[in-house]
DNA sequence: AGGTCGGCCTGGCAGC
DNA sequence: TGCTGCCAGGCCGACC
């Protein structure tokens, strides 16, 4: 989510008020199950009136009441190429890596001469067009509370986790409770909350509800402050990498020292996903963790 | 209904 | 060198 929000914030000032003159879908996977030309015709000639986000979905709201909804999944990128093209330092890097050509899946030509490009080496990203009503139905059936909204309270966390018998890590990844938490931020949030990833929601006590809520918020806000995490492919709308990956507390740090106690961070698989945690700080039992060194 | 697991994709890399 | 096979992970659908 920090990655999508970073892109949204960059795109908003440049895209609002722009008209999309032409759309070219170069890979039918992008618009699947809709045919490319149907997607193109639904978007061409429309003005963008807002750039929003819901969970990890980016939303280009059009003047005709429809919205272009784009999900980047893991490896999708949205790059805004300025009207003057080469002046943008990010552009040069994209051409250098041959990404803009090799993995270009869709392009949106703007009325100011600029272009929004969707690239995705793994072809998981998707885009579709929907009206307000359809979008509401779509999101309501899939997505829960926004983590950075006032609705994400300790009470809501308590209610969401109350009857959960599966691992909290899986709950965080499931977008029906709280949205926007992917594998990186789930690990970071659980560490901040000092909760073991295999802990069940039903076993949480009131202090844990607060710790987990705060952990999620803090992990996501840290990611936002750092412009997202660029482990592999992620780049922002200007083609620049984020720096969250340099400040992971536990994620992808197997064998390294816990930043809190110095214990060795371990990796396990939860729900088929790599999960990193500190076995000393994030205990399953109530036994207080021993402190080794700060 | 909640939980679990495999599939979708491709590039990168370890291991032989 | 070149091949195989595994891993990365957001979401969905099938199944228990």
Coordinates of C-alpha atoms (C1' of nucleotides) in Angstrom, one line a residue:
Chain A
X1 CA 0.0 0.0 0.0
X2 CA 2.8 2.6 0.7
X3 CA 4.0 1.9 -2.8
X4 CA 0.6 2.5 -4.4
X5 CA 0.0 5.6 -2.3
X6 CA 3.4 7.0 -3.2
X7 CA 2.5 6.6 -6.9
X8 CA -1.0 8.1 -6.3
X9 CA 0.5 11.2 -4.6
X10 CA 2.9 11.7 -7.5
X11 CA 0.3 11.2 -10.2
X12 CA -2.5 13.3 -8.8
X13 CA -1.2 16.8 -9.5
X14 CA -0.1 15.9 -13.0
X15 CA -3.1 13.8 -14.0
X16 CA -6.1 15.7 -12.6
X17 CA -7.6 17.8 -15.4
X18 CA -5.8 15.9 -18.1
X19 CA -7.8 14.2 -20.9
X20 CA -6.7 10.7 -22.0
X21 CA -6.6 11.1 -25.8
X22 CA -5.6 7.5 -26.7
X23 CA -5.1 4.2 -25.0
X24 CA -3.1 1.3 -26.2
X25 CA -3.3 -2.1 -24.5
X26 CA -0.3 -4.1 -25.7
X27 CA -0.9 -7.2 -23.6
X28 CA -4.5 -8.6 -23.4
X29 CA -3.6 -9.9 -19.9
X30 CA -3.7 -6.4 -18.7
X31 CA -7.4 -5.9 -19.4
X32 CA -8.4 -9.5 -19.0
X33 CA -11.2 -10.7 -19.0
X34 CA -12.2 -7.6 -21.0
X35 CA -10.9 -7.3 -24.5
X36 CA -8.2 -4.6 -25.1
X37 CA -10.2 -2.6 -27.5
X38 CA -13.2 -2.5 -25.2
X39 CA -11.0 -1.1 -22.4
X40 CA -9.4 1.4 -24.8
X41 CA -12.8 2.6 -26.1
X42 CA -14.1 3.0 -22.6
X43 CA -11.2 5.3 -21.6
X44 CA -10.3 7.3 -24.7
X45 CA -11.4 10.9 -24.8
X46 CA -12.3 11.0 -21.0
X47 CA -11.0 13.6 -18.6
X48 CA -9.4 12.5 -15.3
X49 CA -11.1 14.3 -12.4
X50 CA -9.4 12.6 -9.5
X51 CA -6.7 10.1 -8.6
X52 CA -7.7 7.9 -5.7
X53 CA -6.8 4.7 -3.9
X54 CA -8.6 1.9 -2.1
X55 CA -6.4 -0.7 -0.5
X56 CA -3.8 -1.5 -3.1
X57 CA -6.0 -0.4 -6.0
X58 CA -5.2 2.8 -7.8
X59 CA -8.3 4.7 -9.2
X60 CA -8.3 7.2 -12.0
X61 CA -11.8 8.8 -11.7
X62 CA -13.1 9.9 -15.1
X63 CA -15.5 12.8 -15.9
X64 CA -18.1 10.4 -17.3
X65 CA -18.6 8.7 -13.9
X66 CA -16.5 5.7 -14.7
X67 CA -13.1 4.9 -13.2
X68 CA -10.0 3.2 -14.4
X69 CA -8.9 0.9 -11.7
X70 CA -5.4 -0.5 -11.8
X71 CA -3.8 -3.1 -9.5
X72 CA 0.0 -3.4 -9.8
X73 CA 0.2 -6.7 -7.9
X74 CA 3.9 -7.4 -7.3
X75 CA 5.8 -6.2 -10.3
X76 CA 3.6 -3.6 -12.0
X77 CA 4.9 -0.1 -12.5
X78 CA 3.1 3.1 -13.5
X79 CA 5.5 5.6 -15.0
X80 CA 4.5 9.1 -15.9
X81 CA 6.5 10.4 -18.9
X82 CA 6.6 14.1 -19.0
X83 CA 5.7 15.9 -22.2
X84 CA 9.4 16.8 -22.6
X85 CA 10.3 13.2 -22.2
X86 CA 14.0 12.8 -21.6
X87 CA 14.1 15.6 -19.0
X88 CA 12.7 13.2 -16.4
X89 CA 15.7 11.4 -14.8
X90 CA 13.6 8.3 -14.2
X91 CA 12.9 7.9 -17.9
X92 CA 16.5 7.5 -18.8
X93 CA 16.8 4.7 -16.3
X94 CA 13.8 2.9 -17.7
X95 CA 15.1 3.0 -21.2
X96 CA 18.5 1.9 -19.9
X97 CA 16.9 -1.2 -18.3
X98 CA 14.9 -1.7 -21.5
X99 CA 11.8 -2.0 -19.3
X100 CA 9.7 0.6 -21.0
X101 CA 9.9 -1.4 -24.2
X102 CA 10.2 -5.0 -23.1
X103 CA 7.5 -5.1 -20.5
X104 CA 5.2 -2.3 -21.6
X105 CA 1.6 -3.6 -21.2
X106 CA -0.4 -0.4 -21.7
X107 CA 0.0 3.3 -22.5
X108 CA -2.2 6.2 -21.9
X109 CA -1.5 9.3 -24.1
X110 CA -2.4 12.6 -22.4
X111 CA -3.6 15.8 -24.0
X112 CA -0.5 17.7 -22.8
X113 CA 1.8 15.3 -24.7
X114 CA 2.7 13.3 -21.6
X115 CA 2.2 9.5 -21.3
X116 CA 1.3 7.2 -18.5
X117 CA 2.9 3.8 -19.0
X118 CA 2.1 0.5 -17.3
X119 CA 4.9 -2.0 -17.3
X120 CA 4.8 -5.4 -15.7
X121 CA 7.4 -8.2 -16.2
X122 CA 5.3 -10.8 -14.5
X123 CA 2.0 -9.9 -16.1
X124 CA 0.0 -10.1 -12.9
X125 CA -1.1 -6.5 -12.9
X126 CA -4.7 -5.7 -14.1
X127 CA -6.7 -2.8 -15.2
X128 CA -10.5 -2.4 -15.6
X129 CA -13.2 0.2 -16.1
X130 CA -16.2 0.4 -13.8
X131 CA -18.9 2.9 -12.8
X132 CA -19.3 4.1 -9.2
X133 CA -22.0 1.6 -8.4
X134 CA -20.1 -1.4 -9.8
X135 CA -16.9 -0.3 -8.1
X136 CA -18.7 0.0 -4.7
X137 CA -19.9 -3.6 -5.1
X138 CA -16.5 -4.8 -6.2
X139 CA -14.7 -3.2 -3.3
X140 CA -17.3 -4.0 -0.6
X141 CA -17.1 -7.7 -1.4
X142 CA -13.3 -7.8 -1.2
X143 CA -11.9 -5.0 1.0
X144 CA -12.1 -4.1 4.7
X145 CA -11.1 -1.0 6.6
X146 CA -8.5 1.5 5.4
X147 CA -5.5 1.3 7.9
X148 CA -4.9 5.1 7.8
X149 CA -8.5 6.1 8.3
X150 CA -10.2 7.0 11.6
X151 CA -12.3 3.8 11.3
X152 CA -9.2 1.7 12.0
X153 CA -9.6 1.7 15.8
X154 CA -8.5 -0.6 18.5
X155 CA -12.1 -1.6 18.8
X156 CA -12.3 -2.5 15.1
X157 CA -9.2 -4.5 15.4
X158 CA -10.6 -6.4 18.4
X159 CA -13.9 -7.1 16.5
X160 CA -12.1 -8.3 13.3
X161 CA -9.8 -10.7 15.1
X162 CA -12.2 -12.0 17.8
X163 CA -13.2 -15.2 16.1
X164 CA -10.1 -15.9 14.1
X165 CA -8.5 -19.3 14.6
X166 CA -5.8 -18.9 11.9
X167 CA -2.4 -17.2 12.1
X168 CA -2.5 -13.4 12.5
X169 CA 0.0 -13.2 9.7
X170 CA -2.7 -14.7 7.3
X171 CA -5.3 -12.3 8.7
X172 CA -3.1 -9.3 7.9
X173 CA -2.6 -10.5 4.4
X174 CA -6.3 -11.1 3.9
X175 CA -7.7 -7.8 2.6
X176 CA -11.2 -8.4 4.1
X177 CA -10.1 -7.2 7.6
X178 CA -7.7 -4.4 7.2
X179 CA -6.5 -3.5 3.7
X180 CA -3.2 -2.5 2.3
X181 CA -0.9 -4.9 4.3
X182 CA 1.2 -7.1 2.1
X183 CA 3.9 -9.5 3.1
X184 CA 6.5 -6.9 3.9
X185 CA 4.3 -4.8 6.1
X186 CA 2.7 -7.8 7.8
X187 CA 6.1 -8.9 9.1
X188 CA 7.0 -5.4 10.1
X189 CA 3.7 -4.7 11.9
X190 CA 3.8 -8.0 13.9
X191 CA 7.4 -7.2 15.0
X192 CA 6.4 -3.7 16.1
X193 CA 3.5 -5.2 18.0
X194 CA 5.8 -7.9 19.5
X195 CA 3.3 -10.6 18.4
X196 CA 4.3 -14.0 17.0
X197 CA 3.0 -14.4 13.4
X198 CA 1.3 -17.8 14.3
X199 CA -0.7 -16.2 17.1
X200 CA -4.4 -16.6 16.6
X201 CA -6.7 -13.6 16.6
X202 CA -9.0 -15.2 19.1
X203 CA -6.2 -15.5 21.7
X204 CA -5.4 -11.8 21.6
X205 CA -5.9 -9.7 24.8
X206 CA -6.9 -6.0 24.8
X207 CA -3.3 -4.8 25.0
X208 CA -2.5 -6.9 21.9
X209 CA -5.3 -5.3 19.9
X210 CA -3.8 -1.9 20.5
X211 CA -0.3 -3.1 19.8
X212 CA -1.3 -4.7 16.5
X213 CA -3.3 -1.8 15.4
X214 CA -0.5 0.6 16.2
X215 CA 2.0 -1.8 14.6
X216 CA 0.1 -1.8 11.3
X217 CA -0.2 1.9 11.3
X218 CA 3.4 2.6 12.2
X219 CA 4.8 0.1 9.6
X220 CA 2.7 1.5 6.8
X221 CA 3.5 5.1 7.8
X222 CA 7.2 4.3 7.9
X223 CA 6.8 2.8 4.4
X224 CA 5.1 5.9 3.2
X225 CA 7.7 8.2 4.6
X226 CA 10.4 6.2 2.8
X227 CA 8.6 6.1 -0.5
X228 CA 7.9 2.4 -0.4
X229 CA 10.1 -0.7 -0.5
X230 CA 12.1 -1.5 -3.7
X231 CA 13.2 -5.1 -3.2
X232 CA 13.1 -6.0 -6.9
X233 CA 11.0 -4.2 -9.4
X234 CA 9.1 -1.5 -7.5
X235 CA 9.7 2.1 -8.8
X236 CA 7.5 5.1 -8.2
X237 CA 5.8 7.2 -11.0
X238 CA 9.1 9.0 -11.7
X239 CA 11.1 5.8 -12.0
X240 CA 12.8 6.2 -8.7
X241 CA 13.3 3.5 -6.0
X242 CA 11.9 3.7 -2.5
X243 CA 14.2 3.2 0.5
X244 CA 12.0 1.2 3.0
X245 CA 14.0 -2.0 2.1
X246 CA 17.0 -0.4 3.8
X247 CA 15.1 -0.1 7.1
X248 CA 13.4 -3.5 7.4
X249 CA 13.3 -4.5 11.1
X250 CA 12.8 -8.2 10.4
X251 CA 11.5 -8.8 6.9
X252 CA 14.1 -10.6 4.7
X253 CA 16.6 -10.4 7.5
X254 CA 16.9 -14.2 8.3
X255 CA 20.1 -14.9 10.2
X256 CA 20.6 -11.2 11.1
X257 CA 20.4 -9.6 14.5
X258 CA 17.0 -8.4 15.9
X259 CA 17.3 -4.6 16.1
X260 CA 15.6 -4.8 19.6
X261 CA 17.3 -7.7 21.4
X262 CA 20.1 -9.0 19.2
X263 CA 18.5 -12.5 18.8
X264 CA 18.9 -14.1 15.4
X265 CA 15.9 -13.4 13.2
X266 CA 14.3 -16.6 11.7
X267 CA 12.2 -17.4 8.7
X268 CA 9.2 -19.7 8.6
X269 CA 6.4 -20.2 6.0
X270 CA 2.9 -19.2 7.0
X271 CA 0.1 -19.6 4.5
X272 CA 2.7 -20.3 1.8
X273 CA 4.4 -17.0 2.4
X274 CA 7.9 -16.3 3.8
X275 CA 7.5 -14.9 7.3
X276 CA 10.3 -13.3 9.3
X277 CA 10.3 -12.6 13.0
X278 CA 12.3 -12.4 16.2
X279 CA 11.8 -15.6 18.3
X280 CA 12.7 -13.7 21.4
X281 CA 10.7 -10.5 21.0
X282 CA 7.7 -12.2 19.4
X283 CA 6.9 -15.0 21.8
X284 CA 3.8 -17.1 21.5
X285 CA 3.5 -17.5 25.3
X286 CA 3.0 -14.8 27.8
X287 CA 6.6 -15.2 29.1
X288 CA 8.2 -11.7 28.9
X289 CA 11.1 -11.6 26.5
X290 CA 14.5 -11.3 27.9
X291 CA 16.5 -8.3 26.8
X292 CA 20.0 -8.9 25.7
X293 CA 21.2 -5.7 24.3
X294 CA 19.6 -2.6 23.0
Chain B
dA1 C1' -18.0 -19.0 7.0
dG2 C1' -13.3 -19.3 8.1
dG3 C1' -9.1 -21.7 6.9
dT4 C1' -5.8 -23.8 3.6
dC5 C1' -3.7 -24.5 -0.6
dG6 C1' -2.6 -24.4 -5.5
dG7 C1' -2.6 -21.6 -9.7
dC8 C1' -1.5 -17.6 -12.2
dC9 C1' 3.2 -15.4 -14.3
dT10 C1' 8.3 -14.4 -15.4
dG11 C1' 13.1 -13.3 -14.1
dG12 C1' 16.8 -14.3 -11.3
dC13 C1' 19.7 -17.3 -9.1
dA14 C1' 21.5 -21.6 -6.8
dG15 C1' 23.2 -25.9 -7.8
dC16 C1' 24.9 -29.4 -10.7
Chain C
dT1 C1' 28.1 -23.4 -20.3
dG2 C1' 23.6 -24.5 -19.9
dC3 C1' 20.0 -26.8 -17.9
dT4 C1' 16.6 -27.6 -14.0
dG5 C1' 14.1 -26.2 -10.4
dC6 C1' 12.9 -23.2 -6.9
dC7 C1' 11.5 -18.7 -5.2
dA8 C1' 9.3 -14.1 -5.1
dG9 C1' 4.0 -12.7 -3.8
dG10 C1' -1.4 -10.4 -4.4
dC11 C1' -5.3 -12.3 -5.2
dC12 C1' -8.7 -15.8 -6.6
dG13 C1' -11.2 -20.0 -6.8
dA14 C1' -11.7 -24.7 -5.2
dC15 C1' -12.3 -27.5 -1.4
dC16 C1' -12.6 -28.8 3.5

